[in-house]
Short mmCIF file of C-alpha atoms and ligand atoms in Angstrom, two decimals:
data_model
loop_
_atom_site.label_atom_id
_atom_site.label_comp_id
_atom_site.label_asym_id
_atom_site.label_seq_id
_atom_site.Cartn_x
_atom_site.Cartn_y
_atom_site.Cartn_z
CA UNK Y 1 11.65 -5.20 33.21
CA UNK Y 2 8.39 -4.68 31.78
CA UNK Y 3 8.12 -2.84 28.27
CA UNK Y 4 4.86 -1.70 26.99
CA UNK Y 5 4.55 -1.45 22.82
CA UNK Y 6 1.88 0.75 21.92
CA UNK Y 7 1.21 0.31 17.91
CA UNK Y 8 2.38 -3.32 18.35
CA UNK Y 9 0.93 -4.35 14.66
CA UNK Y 10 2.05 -1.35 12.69
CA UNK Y 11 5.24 -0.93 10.74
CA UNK Y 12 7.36 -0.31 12.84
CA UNK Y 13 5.51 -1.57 15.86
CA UNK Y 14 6.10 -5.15 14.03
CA UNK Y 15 9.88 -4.66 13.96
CA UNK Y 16 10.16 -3.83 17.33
CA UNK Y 17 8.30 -6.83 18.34
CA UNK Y 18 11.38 -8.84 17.07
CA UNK Y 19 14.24 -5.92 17.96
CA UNK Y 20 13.10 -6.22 22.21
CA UNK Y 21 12.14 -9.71 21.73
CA UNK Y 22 9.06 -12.08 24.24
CA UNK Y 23 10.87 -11.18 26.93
CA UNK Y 24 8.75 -8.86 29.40
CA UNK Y 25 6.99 -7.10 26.19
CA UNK Y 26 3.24 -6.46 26.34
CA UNK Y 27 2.35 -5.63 22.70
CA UNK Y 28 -0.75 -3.36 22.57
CA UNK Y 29 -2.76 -2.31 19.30
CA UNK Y 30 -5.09 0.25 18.58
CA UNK Y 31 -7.79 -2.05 19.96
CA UNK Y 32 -6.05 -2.78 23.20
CA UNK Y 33 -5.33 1.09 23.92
CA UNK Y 34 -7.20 4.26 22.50
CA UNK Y 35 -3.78 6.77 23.27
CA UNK Y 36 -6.29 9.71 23.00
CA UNK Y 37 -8.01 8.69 25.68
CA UNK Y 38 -6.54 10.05 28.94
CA UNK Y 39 -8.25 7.68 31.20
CA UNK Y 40 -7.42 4.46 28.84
CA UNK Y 41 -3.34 5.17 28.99
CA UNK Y 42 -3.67 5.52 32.94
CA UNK Y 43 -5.28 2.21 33.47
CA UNK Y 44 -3.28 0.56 31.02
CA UNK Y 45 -0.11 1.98 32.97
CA UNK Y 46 -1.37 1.25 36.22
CA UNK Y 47 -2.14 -2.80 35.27
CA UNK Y 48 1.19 -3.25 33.44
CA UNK Y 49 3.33 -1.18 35.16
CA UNK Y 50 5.99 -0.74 32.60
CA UNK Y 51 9.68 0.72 32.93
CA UNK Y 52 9.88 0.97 29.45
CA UNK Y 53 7.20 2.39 26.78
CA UNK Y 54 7.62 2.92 23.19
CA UNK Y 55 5.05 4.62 21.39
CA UNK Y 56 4.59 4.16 17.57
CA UNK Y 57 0.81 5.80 17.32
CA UNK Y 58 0.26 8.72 15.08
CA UNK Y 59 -2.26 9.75 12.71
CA UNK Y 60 0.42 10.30 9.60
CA UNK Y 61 -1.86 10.46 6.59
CA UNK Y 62 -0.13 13.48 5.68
CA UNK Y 63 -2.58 15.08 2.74
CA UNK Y 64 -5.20 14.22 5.14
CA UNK Y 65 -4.09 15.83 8.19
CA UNK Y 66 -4.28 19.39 5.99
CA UNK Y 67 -8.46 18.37 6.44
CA UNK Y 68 -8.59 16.86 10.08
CA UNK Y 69 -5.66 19.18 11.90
CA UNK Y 70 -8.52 18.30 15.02
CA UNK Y 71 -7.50 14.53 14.63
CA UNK Y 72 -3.73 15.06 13.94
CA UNK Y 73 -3.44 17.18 17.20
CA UNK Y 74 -5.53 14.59 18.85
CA UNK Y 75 -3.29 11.49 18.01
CA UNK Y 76 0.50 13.31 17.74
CA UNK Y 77 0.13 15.64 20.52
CA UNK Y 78 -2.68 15.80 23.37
CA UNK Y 79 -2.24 12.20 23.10
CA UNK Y 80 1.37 11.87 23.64
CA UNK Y 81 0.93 14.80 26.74
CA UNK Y 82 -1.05 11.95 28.35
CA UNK Y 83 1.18 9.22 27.31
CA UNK Y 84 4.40 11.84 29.32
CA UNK Y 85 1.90 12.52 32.16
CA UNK Y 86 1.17 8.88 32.90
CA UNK Y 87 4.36 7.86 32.03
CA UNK Y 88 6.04 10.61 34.58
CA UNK Y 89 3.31 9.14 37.59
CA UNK Y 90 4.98 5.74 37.49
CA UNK Y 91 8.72 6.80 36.91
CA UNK Y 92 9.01 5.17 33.10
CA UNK Y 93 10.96 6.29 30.23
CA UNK Y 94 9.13 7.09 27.19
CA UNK Y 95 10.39 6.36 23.70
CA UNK Y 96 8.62 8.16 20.77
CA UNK Y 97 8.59 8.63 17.64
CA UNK Y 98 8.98 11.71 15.28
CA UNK Y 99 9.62 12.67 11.89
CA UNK Y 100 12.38 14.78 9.36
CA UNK Y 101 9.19 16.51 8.02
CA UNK Y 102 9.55 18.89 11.54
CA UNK Y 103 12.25 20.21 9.11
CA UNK Y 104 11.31 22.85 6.07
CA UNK Y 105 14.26 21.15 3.87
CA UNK Y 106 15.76 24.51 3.00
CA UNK Y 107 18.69 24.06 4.66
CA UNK Y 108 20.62 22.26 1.86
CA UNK Y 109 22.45 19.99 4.34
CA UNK Y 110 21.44 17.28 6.44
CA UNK Y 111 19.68 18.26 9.63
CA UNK Y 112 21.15 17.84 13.14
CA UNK Y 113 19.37 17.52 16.31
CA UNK Y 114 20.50 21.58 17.44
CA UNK Y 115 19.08 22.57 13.89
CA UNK Y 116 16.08 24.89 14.33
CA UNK Y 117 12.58 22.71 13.25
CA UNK Y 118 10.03 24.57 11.36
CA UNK Y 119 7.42 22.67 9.63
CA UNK Y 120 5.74 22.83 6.94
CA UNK Y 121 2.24 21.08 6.84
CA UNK Y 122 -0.10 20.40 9.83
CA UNK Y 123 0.78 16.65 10.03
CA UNK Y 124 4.49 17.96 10.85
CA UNK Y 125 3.22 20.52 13.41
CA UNK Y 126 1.43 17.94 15.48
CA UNK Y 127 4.05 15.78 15.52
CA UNK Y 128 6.41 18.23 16.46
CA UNK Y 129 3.78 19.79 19.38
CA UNK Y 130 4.02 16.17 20.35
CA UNK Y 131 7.71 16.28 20.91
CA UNK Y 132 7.60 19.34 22.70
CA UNK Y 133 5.42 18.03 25.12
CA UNK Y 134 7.18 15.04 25.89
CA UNK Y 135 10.83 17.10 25.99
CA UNK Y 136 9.05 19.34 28.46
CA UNK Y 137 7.37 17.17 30.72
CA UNK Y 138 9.48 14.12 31.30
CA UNK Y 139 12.92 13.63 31.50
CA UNK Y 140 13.33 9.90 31.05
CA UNK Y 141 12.39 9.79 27.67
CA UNK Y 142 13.58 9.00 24.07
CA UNK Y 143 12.23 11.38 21.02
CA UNK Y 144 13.19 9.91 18.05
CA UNK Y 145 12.62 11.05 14.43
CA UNK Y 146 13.02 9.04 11.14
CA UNK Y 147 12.07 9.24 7.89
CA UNK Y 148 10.73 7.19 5.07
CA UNK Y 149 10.10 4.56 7.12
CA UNK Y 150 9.14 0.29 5.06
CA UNK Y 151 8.92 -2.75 7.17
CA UNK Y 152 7.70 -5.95 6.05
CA UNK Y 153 4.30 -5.60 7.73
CA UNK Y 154 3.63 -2.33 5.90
CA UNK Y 155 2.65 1.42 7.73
CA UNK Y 156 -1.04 0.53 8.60
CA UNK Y 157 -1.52 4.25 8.57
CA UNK Y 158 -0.78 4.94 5.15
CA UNK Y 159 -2.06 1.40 3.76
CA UNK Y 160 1.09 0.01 3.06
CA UNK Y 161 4.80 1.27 2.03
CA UNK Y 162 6.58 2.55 -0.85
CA UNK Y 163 8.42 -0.53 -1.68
CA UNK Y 164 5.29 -2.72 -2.07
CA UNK Y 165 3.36 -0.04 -3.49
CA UNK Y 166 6.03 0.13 -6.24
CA UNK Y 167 6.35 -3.23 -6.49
CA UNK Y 168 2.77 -3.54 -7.31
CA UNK Y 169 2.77 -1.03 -9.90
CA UNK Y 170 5.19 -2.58 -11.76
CA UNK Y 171 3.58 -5.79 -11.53
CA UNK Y 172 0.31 -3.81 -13.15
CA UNK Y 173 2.41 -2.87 -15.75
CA UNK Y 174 1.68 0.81 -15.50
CA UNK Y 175 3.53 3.98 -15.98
CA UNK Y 176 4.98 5.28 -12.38
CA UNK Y 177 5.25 9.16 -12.10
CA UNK Y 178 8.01 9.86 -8.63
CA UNK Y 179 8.68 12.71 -7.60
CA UNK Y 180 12.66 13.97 -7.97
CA UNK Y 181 13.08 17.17 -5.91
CA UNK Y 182 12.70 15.80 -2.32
CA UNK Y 183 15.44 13.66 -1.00
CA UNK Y 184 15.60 11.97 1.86
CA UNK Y 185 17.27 8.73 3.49
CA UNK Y 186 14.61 5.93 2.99
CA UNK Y 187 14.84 3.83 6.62
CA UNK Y 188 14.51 0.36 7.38
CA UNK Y 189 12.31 -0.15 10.22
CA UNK Y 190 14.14 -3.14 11.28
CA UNK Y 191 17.24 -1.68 11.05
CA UNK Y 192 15.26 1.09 13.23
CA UNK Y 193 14.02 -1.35 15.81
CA UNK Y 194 17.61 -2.74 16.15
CA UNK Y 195 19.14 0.78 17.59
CA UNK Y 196 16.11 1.68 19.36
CA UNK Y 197 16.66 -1.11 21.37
CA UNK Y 198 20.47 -0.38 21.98
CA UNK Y 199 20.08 3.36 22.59
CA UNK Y 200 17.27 2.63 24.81
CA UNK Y 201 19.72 0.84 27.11
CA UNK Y 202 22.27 3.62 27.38
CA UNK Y 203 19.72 5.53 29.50
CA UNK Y 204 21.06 8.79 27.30
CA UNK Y 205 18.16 10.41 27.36
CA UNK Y 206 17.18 13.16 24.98
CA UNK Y 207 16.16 13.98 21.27
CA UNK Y 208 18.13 11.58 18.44
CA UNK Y 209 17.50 11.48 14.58
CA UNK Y 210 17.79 7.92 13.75
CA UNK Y 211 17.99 6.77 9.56
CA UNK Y 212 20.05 4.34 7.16
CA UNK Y 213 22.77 6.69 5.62
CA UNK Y 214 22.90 8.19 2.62
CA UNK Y 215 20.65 10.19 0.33
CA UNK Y 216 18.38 9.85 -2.43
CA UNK Y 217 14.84 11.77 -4.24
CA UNK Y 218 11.78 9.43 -4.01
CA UNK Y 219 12.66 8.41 -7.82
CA UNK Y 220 15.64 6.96 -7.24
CA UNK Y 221 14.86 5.15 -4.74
CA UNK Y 222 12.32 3.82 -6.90
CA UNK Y 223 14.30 3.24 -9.78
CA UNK Y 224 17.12 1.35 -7.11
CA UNK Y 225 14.35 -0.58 -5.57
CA UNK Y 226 13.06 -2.18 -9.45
CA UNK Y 227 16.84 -2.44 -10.43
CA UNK Y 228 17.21 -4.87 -7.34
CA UNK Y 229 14.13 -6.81 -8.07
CA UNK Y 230 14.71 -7.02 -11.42
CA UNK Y 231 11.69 -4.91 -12.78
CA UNK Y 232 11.54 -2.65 -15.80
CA UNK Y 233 8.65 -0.74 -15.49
CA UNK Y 234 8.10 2.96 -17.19
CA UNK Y 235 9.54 5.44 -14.40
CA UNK Y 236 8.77 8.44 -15.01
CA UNK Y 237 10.66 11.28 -12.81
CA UNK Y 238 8.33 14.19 -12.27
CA UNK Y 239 8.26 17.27 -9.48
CA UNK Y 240 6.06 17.88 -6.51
CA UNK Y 241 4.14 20.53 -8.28
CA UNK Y 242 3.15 18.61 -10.76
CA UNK Y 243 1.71 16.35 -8.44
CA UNK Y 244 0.21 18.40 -6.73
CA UNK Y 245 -0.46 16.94 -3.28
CA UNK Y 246 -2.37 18.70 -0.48
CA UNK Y 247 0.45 18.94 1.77
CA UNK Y 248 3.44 20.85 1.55
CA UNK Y 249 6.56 18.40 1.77
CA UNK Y 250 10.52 19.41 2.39
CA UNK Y 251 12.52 19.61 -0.33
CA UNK Y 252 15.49 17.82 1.52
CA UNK Y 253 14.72 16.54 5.00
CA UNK Y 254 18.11 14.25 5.29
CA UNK Y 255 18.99 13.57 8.63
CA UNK Y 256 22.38 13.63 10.52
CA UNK Y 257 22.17 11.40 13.31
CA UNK Y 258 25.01 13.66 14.84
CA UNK Y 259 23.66 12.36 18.53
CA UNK Y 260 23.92 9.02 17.73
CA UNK Y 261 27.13 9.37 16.27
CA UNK Y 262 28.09 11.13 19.63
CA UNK Y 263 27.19 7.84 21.72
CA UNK Y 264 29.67 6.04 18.69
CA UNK Y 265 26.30 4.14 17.56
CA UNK Y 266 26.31 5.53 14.74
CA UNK Y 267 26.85 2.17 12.46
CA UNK Y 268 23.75 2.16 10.31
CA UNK Y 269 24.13 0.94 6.83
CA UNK Y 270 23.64 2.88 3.52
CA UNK Y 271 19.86 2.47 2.80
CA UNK Y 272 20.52 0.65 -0.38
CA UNK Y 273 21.94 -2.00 1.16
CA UNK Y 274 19.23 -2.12 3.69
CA UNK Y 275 16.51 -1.85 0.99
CA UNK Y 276 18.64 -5.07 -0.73
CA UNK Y 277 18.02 -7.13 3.03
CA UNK Y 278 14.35 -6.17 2.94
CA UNK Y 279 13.78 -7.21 -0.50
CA UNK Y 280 15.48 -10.66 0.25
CA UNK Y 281 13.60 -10.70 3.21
CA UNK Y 282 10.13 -10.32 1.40
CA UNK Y 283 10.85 -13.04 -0.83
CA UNK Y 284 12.05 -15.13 1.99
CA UNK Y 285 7.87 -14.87 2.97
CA UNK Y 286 6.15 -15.36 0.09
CA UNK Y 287 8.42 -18.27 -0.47
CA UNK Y 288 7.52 -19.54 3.10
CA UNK Y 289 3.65 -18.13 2.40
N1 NAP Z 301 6.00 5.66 7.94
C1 NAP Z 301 6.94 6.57 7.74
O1 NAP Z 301 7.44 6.75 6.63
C2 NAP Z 301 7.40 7.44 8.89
C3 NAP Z 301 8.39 8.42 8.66
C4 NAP Z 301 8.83 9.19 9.75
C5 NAP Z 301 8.29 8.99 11.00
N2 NAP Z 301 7.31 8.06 11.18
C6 NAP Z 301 6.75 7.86 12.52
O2 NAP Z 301 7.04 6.54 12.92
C7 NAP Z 301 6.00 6.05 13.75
C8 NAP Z 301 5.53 4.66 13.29
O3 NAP Z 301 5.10 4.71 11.94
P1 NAP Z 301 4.55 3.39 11.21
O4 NAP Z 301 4.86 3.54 9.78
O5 NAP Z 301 5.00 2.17 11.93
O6 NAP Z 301 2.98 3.56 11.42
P2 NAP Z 301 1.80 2.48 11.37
O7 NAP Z 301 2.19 1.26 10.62
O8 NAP Z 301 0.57 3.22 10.90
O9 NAP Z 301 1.63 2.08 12.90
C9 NAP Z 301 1.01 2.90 13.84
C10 NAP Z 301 0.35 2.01 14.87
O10 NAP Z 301 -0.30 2.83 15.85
C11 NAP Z 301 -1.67 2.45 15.97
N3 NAP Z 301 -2.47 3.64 16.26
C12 NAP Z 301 -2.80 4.64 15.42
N4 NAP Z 301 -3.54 5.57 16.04
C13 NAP Z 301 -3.68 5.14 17.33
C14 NAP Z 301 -4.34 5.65 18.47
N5 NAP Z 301 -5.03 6.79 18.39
N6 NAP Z 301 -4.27 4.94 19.64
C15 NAP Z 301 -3.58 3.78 19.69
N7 NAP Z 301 -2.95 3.23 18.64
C16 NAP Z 301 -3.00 3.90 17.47
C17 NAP Z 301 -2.03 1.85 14.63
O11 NAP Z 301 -3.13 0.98 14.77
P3 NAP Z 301 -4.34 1.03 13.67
O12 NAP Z 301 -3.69 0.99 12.33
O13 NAP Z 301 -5.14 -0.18 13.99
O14 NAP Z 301 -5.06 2.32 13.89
C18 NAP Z 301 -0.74 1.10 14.29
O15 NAP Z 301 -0.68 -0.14 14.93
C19 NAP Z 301 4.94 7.15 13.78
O16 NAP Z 301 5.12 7.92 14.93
C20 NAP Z 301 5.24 7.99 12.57
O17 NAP Z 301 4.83 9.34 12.75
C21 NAP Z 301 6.87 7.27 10.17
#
């Protein structure tokens, strides 16, 4: 069985390095494999051959999407219709990867699979084109969405994650404005990885939200993540308008994973207690470093 990681050094790429293990992986980064390139993702599918492919590529610099919605289309859509076309020419299954932000977060309660996406900045409507082409080209496949995704390694994308970048805040001793009115369920990619791999080899095919449970706004997670490391920084709740970012963000994009649950593999821990292993787990390295 030959799997094929495409994003092998990102965030979540990293994790599922460890989650599917040496074993028959071929681990390909953004220099190995251009997924925009139609031609590229043929070859690479006709040398390796896989059975299995899990895509973690997107272009998810959300603010900047609103300027390049050329680039996010590129990367989270036409790229993944030639990631389902190639993948449907050898007979593999396709996992990818989504997001909650498909979701407007006016619904007040956490989103299910059958609830109705509609999204509300041009990062989210790529990645949601991108779904729809892989849902209606290729039936072997896996379409996953998360949300609020830190792994050790950091989201190369966005230049780290919100744990370190809080982390190094604090350590600079200055004030920390977080934003209270949009909750979501922060995810450990590790803990992602894990059920990837599990629910990859139930051969259920279809469309699965996949987070840690429980809910929280960005600022207290923040304010959980310095109480666990010990920190006492100034945190400073404030609201999305105030900050004023480019793109518009849900107010509440919690997911259910209802689909999951339906498979009973629904086990994933409350994301404090995952955010308690990762912090352990950093410390663990720069110990070790
Ligand atoms: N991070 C989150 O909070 C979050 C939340 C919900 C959903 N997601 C989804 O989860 C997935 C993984 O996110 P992540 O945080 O692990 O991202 P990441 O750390 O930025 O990893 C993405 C990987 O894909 C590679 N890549 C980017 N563009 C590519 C291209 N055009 N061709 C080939 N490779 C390319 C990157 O390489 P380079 O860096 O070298 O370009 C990197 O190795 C994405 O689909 C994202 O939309 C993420």
């Amino acid at each position: 069985m030959v799997t094929l990681l495409i994003g092998a050094n990102g965030q979540l790429g990293s994790e599922l390095q460890q989650a599917f293990g040496d074993d028959g992986l071929v681990p390909l980064g953004h220099a190995d494999l251009e997924v925009a390139e139609a031609a590229q993702v043929r070859e690479a599918f006709a040398r390796y051959r896989p059975d299995l492919i899990l895509n973690t590529a997107a272009y998810h610099r959300v603010d900047e999407c609103e300027d390049e919605p050329e680039r996010a289309f590129a990367v989270n859509a036409i790229a993944v219709r030639n990631l389902v076309q190639a993948a449907g020419e050898i007979g593999a299954t396709l996992v990818h990867f989504s997001t909650d932000y498909v979701f407007d977060g006016r619904q007040g309660r956490p989103y299910q699979e059958v609830d109705p996406p509609a999204p509300l900045n041009v990062y989210a409507t790529s990645k949601l084109a991108g779904e729809y082409f892989v849902r209606a080209t290729l039936e072997r496949h896996f379409v996953i969405r998360t949300c609020g995704l830190y792994g050790l390694v950091g989201s190369r994308g966005k230049g780290g994650n919100f744990v370190e970048t809080m982390l190094r805040l604090a350590r600079e001793g200055r004030e920390i404005r977080v934003v209270g009115d949009q909750v979501l369920t922060p995810t450990s990619a590790k803990d992602l990885a894990k059920k990837v791999r599990q629910l990859a080899e139930t051969g259920q095919y279809g469309l699965y939200h996949i987070t840690n449970s429980g809910e929280c706004s960005w600022y207290q997670f923040a304010a959980a993540i310095f109480e666990l490391a010990g920190m006492r920084p100034r945190l400073v709740e404030t609201t999305s308008a105030a900050l004023g970012a480019r793109a518009n963000r849900p107010a509440y994009s919690v997911l259910d994973n209802a689909n999951l649950r339906s498979l009973g593999l629904d086990d994933l821990r409350h994301w404090r207690d995952a955010l308690e292993d990762y912090l352990s787990d950093r410390k663990q390295i720069t110990k070790e470093a």
